[in-house]
JSON list of C-alpha atoms in Angstrom, two decimals:
[
{"chain": "A", "resi": 1, "resn": "MET", "atom": "CA", "xyz": [8.48, 0.16, 1.48]},
{"chain": "A", "resi": 2, "resn": "ALA", "atom": "CA", "xyz": [5.85, -1.84, 0.98]},
{"chain": "A", "resi": 3, "resn": "ARG", "atom": "CA", "xyz": [2.06, -1.89, 2.03]},
{"chain": "A", "resi": 4, "resn": "PHE", "atom": "CA", "xyz": [-0.15, -4.56, 3.31]},
{"chain": "A", "resi": 5, "resn": "MET", "atom": "CA", "xyz": [-3.91, -5.32, 3.92]},
{"chain": "A", "resi": 6, "resn": "LEU", "atom": "CA", "xyz": [-5.02, -7.76, 6.90]},
{"chain": "A", "resi": 7, "resn": "GLU", "atom": "CA", "xyz": [-8.28, -9.01, 6.23]},
{"chain": "A", "resi": 8, "resn": "SER", "atom": "CA", "xyz": [-10.51, -10.53, 9.29]},
{"chain": "A", "resi": 9, "resn": "TYR", "atom": "CA", "xyz": [-13.34, -12.44, 8.98]},
{"chain": "A", "resi": 10, "resn": "PRO", "atom": "CA", "xyz": [-15.36, -12.76, 10.81]},
{"chain": "A", "resi": 11, "resn": "VAL", "atom": "CA", "xyz": [-13.61, -10.43, 13.38]},
{"chain": "A", "resi": 12, "resn": "GLY", "atom": "CA", "xyz": [-14.73, -12.84, 16.10]},
{"chain": "A", "resi": 13, "resn": "ILE", "atom": "CA", "xyz": [-14.50, -9.98, 18.98]},
{"chain": "A", "resi": 14, "resn": "SER", "atom": "CA", "xyz": [-16.49, -7.05, 20.32]},
{"chain": "A", "resi": 15, "resn": "SER", "atom": "CA", "xyz": [-15.67, -3.54, 19.15]},
{"chain": "A", "resi": 16, "resn": "GLU", "atom": "CA", "xyz": [-14.53, -2.66, 22.57]},
{"chain": "A", "resi": 17, "resn": "GLN", "atom": "CA", "xyz": [-11.88, -5.74, 22.40]},
{"chain": "A", "resi": 18, "resn": "LEU", "atom": "CA", "xyz": [-11.08, -4.37, 18.55]},
{"chain": "A", "resi": 19, "resn": "ALA", "atom": "CA", "xyz": [-10.46, -0.73, 19.47]},
{"chain": "A", "resi": 20, "resn": "ALA", "atom": "CA", "xyz": [-8.60, -1.71, 22.36]},
{"chain": "A", "resi": 21, "resn": "ALA", "atom": "CA", "xyz": [-6.17, -4.11, 20.13]},
{"chain": "A", "resi": 22, "resn": "LEU", "atom": "CA", "xyz": [-5.61, -1.13, 17.24]},
{"chain": "A", "resi": 23, "resn": "MET", "atom": "CA", "xyz": [-4.49, 0.79, 20.28]},
{"chain": "A", "resi": 24, "resn": "ARG", "atom": "CA", "xyz": [-2.38, -1.90, 21.37]},
{"chain": "A", "resi": 25, "resn": "ALA", "atom": "CA", "xyz": [-1.33, -1.89, 17.52]},
{"chain": "A", "resi": 26, "resn": "ALA", "atom": "CA", "xyz": [-0.97, 1.52, 17.37]},
{"chain": "A", "resi": 27, "resn": "ASP", "atom": "CA", "xyz": [1.68, 1.18, 20.28]},
{"chain": "A", "resi": 28, "resn": "VAL", "atom": "CA", "xyz": [3.64, -1.49, 18.90]},
{"chain": "A", "resi": 29, "resn": "ALA", "atom": "CA", "xyz": [4.42, 0.15, 15.62]},
{"chain": "A", "resi": 30, "resn": "ALA", "atom": "CA", "xyz": [5.06, 3.55, 17.84]},
{"chain": "A", "resi": 31, "resn": "GLN", "atom": "CA", "xyz": [7.82, 1.32, 20.06]},
{"chain": "A", "resi": 32, "resn": "LEU", "atom": "CA", "xyz": [9.37, -0.61, 16.60]},
{"chain": "A", "resi": 33, "resn": "ARG", "atom": "CA", "xyz": [9.80, 3.43, 14.84]},
{"chain": "A", "resi": 34, "resn": "VAL", "atom": "CA", "xyz": [11.40, 4.10, 18.00]},
{"chain": "A", "resi": 35, "resn": "SER", "atom": "CA", "xyz": [14.02, 1.51, 17.66]},
{"chain": "A", "resi": 36, "resn": "GLY", "atom": "CA", "xyz": [14.38, 2.19, 14.04]},
{"chain": "A", "resi": 37, "resn": "ILE", "atom": "CA", "xyz": [11.76, 0.37, 11.80]},
{"chain": "A", "resi": 38, "resn": "GLU", "atom": "CA", "xyz": [9.31, 2.41, 9.78]},
{"chain": "A", "resi": 39, "resn": "ILE", "atom": "CA", "xyz": [5.70, 0.92, 10.29]},
{"chain": "A", "resi": 40, "resn": "ARG", "atom": "CA", "xyz": [2.70, 2.33, 10.11]},
{"chain": "A", "resi": 41, "resn": "ILE", "atom": "CA", "xyz": [-0.97, 1.94, 10.44]},
{"chain": "A", "resi": 42, "resn": "ILE", "atom": "CA", "xyz": [-2.84, 3.75, 7.60]},
{"chain": "A", "resi": 43, "resn": "GLU", "atom": "CA", "xyz": [-6.08, 2.57, 7.97]},
{"chain": "A", "resi": 44, "resn": "SER", "atom": "CA", "xyz": [-8.69, 0.69, 9.67]},
{"chain": "A", "resi": 45, "resn": "THR", "atom": "CA", "xyz": [-12.14, -0.53, 8.76]},
{"chain": "A", "resi": 46, "resn": "LEU", "atom": "CA", "xyz": [-14.95, -2.65, 9.95]},
{"chain": "A", "resi": 47, "resn": "VAL", "atom": "CA", "xyz": [-17.95, -3.57, 8.41]},
{"chain": "A", "resi": 48, "resn": "PRO", "atom": "CA", "xyz": [-20.30, -4.57, 10.90]},
{"chain": "A", "resi": 49, "resn": "ALA", "atom": "CA", "xyz": [-22.93, -5.61, 8.73]},
{"chain": "A", "resi": 50, "resn": "GLU", "atom": "CA", "xyz": [-19.73, -8.68, 7.48]},
{"chain": "A", "resi": 51, "resn": "ASP", "atom": "CA", "xyz": [-18.72, -8.74, 10.47]},
{"chain": "A", "resi": 52, "resn": "SER", "atom": "CA", "xyz": [-15.36, -7.84, 8.60]},
{"chain": "A", "resi": 53, "resn": "LEU", "atom": "CA", "xyz": [-12.07, -5.85, 9.36]},
{"chain": "A", "resi": 54, "resn": "PHE", "atom": "CA", "xyz": [-9.37, -4.93, 6.98]},
{"chain": "A", "resi": 55, "resn": "CYS", "atom": "CA", "xyz": [-6.57, -2.70, 8.42]},
{"chain": "A", "resi": 56, "resn": "ILE", "atom": "CA", "xyz": [-3.59, -1.12, 5.95]},
{"chain": "A", "resi": 57, "resn": "PHE", "atom": "CA", "xyz": [-0.28, -1.18, 7.24]},
{"chain": "A", "resi": 58, "resn": "ASP", "atom": "CA", "xyz": [2.79, 0.85, 5.72]},
{"chain": "A", "resi": 59, "resn": "ALA", "atom": "CA", "xyz": [6.20, -1.72, 6.92]},
{"chain": "A", "resi": 60, "resn": "PRO", "atom": "CA", "xyz": [9.48, -2.84, 5.29]},
{"chain": "A", "resi": 61, "resn": "SER", "atom": "CA", "xyz": [8.28, -6.37, 5.30]},
{"chain": "A", "resi": 62, "resn": "ARG", "atom": "CA", "xyz": [5.37, -8.46, 5.87]},
{"chain": "A", "resi": 63, "resn": "LYS", "atom": "CA", "xyz": [7.32, -10.02, 9.19]},
{"chain": "A", "resi": 64, "resn": "VAL", "atom": "CA", "xyz": [7.49, -6.44, 10.74]},
{"chain": "A", "resi": 65, "resn": "VAL", "atom": "CA", "xyz": [3.42, -6.11, 10.08]},
{"chain": "A", "resi": 66, "resn": "GLU", "atom": "CA", "xyz": [2.89, -9.71, 11.39]},
{"chain": "A", "resi": 67, "resn": "ASP", "atom": "CA", "xyz": [4.57, -8.87, 14.61]},
{"chain": "A", "resi": 68, "resn": "VAL", "atom": "CA", "xyz": [2.72, -6.03, 15.51]},
{"chain": "A", "resi": 69, "resn": "VAL", "atom": "CA", "xyz": [-0.79, -7.89, 14.97]},
{"chain": "A", "resi": 70, "resn": "THR", "atom": "CA", "xyz": [0.69, -10.75, 17.31]},
{"chain": "A", "resi": 71, "resn": "ARG", "atom": "CA", "xyz": [1.70, -8.89, 19.72]},
{"chain": "A", "resi": 72, "resn": "SER", "atom": "CA", "xyz": [-1.35, -6.83, 19.56]},
{"chain": "A", "resi": 73, "resn": "GLY", "atom": "CA", "xyz": [-4.02, -9.64, 19.58]},
{"chain": "A", "resi": 74, "resn": "LEU", "atom": "CA", "xyz": [-5.42, -8.31, 16.33]},
{"chain": "A", "resi": 75, "resn": "PRO", "atom": "CA", "xyz": [-7.33, -11.33, 14.61]},
{"chain": "A", "resi": 76, "resn": "PHE", "atom": "CA", "xyz": [-6.68, -11.96, 11.12]},
{"chain": "A", "resi": 77, "resn": "GLU", "atom": "CA", "xyz": [-7.29, -14.33, 8.17]},
{"chain": "A", "resi": 78, "resn": "ARG", "atom": "CA", "xyz": [-5.22, -13.13, 5.37]},
{"chain": "A", "resi": 79, "resn": "LEU", "atom": "CA", "xyz": [-2.27, -10.69, 5.61]},
{"chain": "A", "resi": 80, "resn": "VAL", "atom": "CA", "xyz": [-1.05, -9.78, 1.65]},
{"chain": "A", "resi": 81, "resn": "GLU", "atom": "CA", "xyz": [0.70, -7.39, 0.23]},
{"chain": "A", "resi": 82, "resn": "VAL", "atom": "CA", "xyz": [-0.74, -4.59, -1.77]},
{"chain": "A", "resi": 83, "resn": "VAL", "atom": "CA", "xyz": [-0.56, -1.73, -4.57]},
{"chain": "A", "resi": 84, "resn": "ASP", "atom": "CA", "xyz": [-2.68, 1.64, -4.30]},
{"chain": "A", "resi": 85, "resn": "VAL", "atom": "CA", "xyz": [-4.27, 2.62, -7.59]},
{"chain": "A", "resi": 86, "resn": "GLY", "atom": "CA", "xyz": [-6.48, 4.90, -8.68]},
{"chain": "A", "resi": 87, "resn": "PRO", "atom": "CA", "xyz": [-6.55, 8.40, -7.95]},
{"chain": "A", "resi": 88, "resn": "ALA", "atom": "CA", "xyz": [-5.37, 8.88, -4.26]},
{"chain": "A", "resi": 89, "resn": "ALA", "atom": "CA", "xyz": [-2.38, 6.84, -5.49]},
{"chain": "A", "resi": 90, "resn": "GLY", "atom": "CA", "xyz": [-0.75, 9.81, -7.52]},
{"chain": "A", "resi": 91, "resn": "ARG", "atom": "CA", "xyz": [-2.34, 12.62, -5.46]},
{"chain": "A", "resi": 92, "resn": "SER", "atom": "CA", "xyz": [0.69, 14.29, -3.82]},
{"chain": "A", "resi": 93, "resn": "GLN", "atom": "CA", "xyz": [1.29, 15.31, -0.37]},
{"chain": "A", "resi": 94, "resn": "LYS", "atom": "CA", "xyz": [-0.16, 19.23, -1.25]},
{"chain": "A", "resi": 95, "resn": "GLU", "atom": "CA", "xyz": [-3.26, 17.44, -2.47]},
{"chain": "A", "resi": 96, "resn": "ALA", "atom": "CA", "xyz": [-3.62, 14.69, 0.57]}
]
């Protein structure tokens, strides 16, 4: 499974619209998991001072993330594959 980061700047929608889009994304991801496609929304971070949004997904491919993002109406400028580095990347399940 790969990790992907969505970047959006400016976000261009209200915080209420963003919250609704993130809920739709969670619903779409849950539907895909029921059909056997493993995708998880790991984290979503809004930086209000910069009108920026960053979301992290675990998914089998970029195409799967694009499907979730498109179906949910999440705004995005870039979607790139990323790799965890640093202390958190090496923690065991027990420590997390």
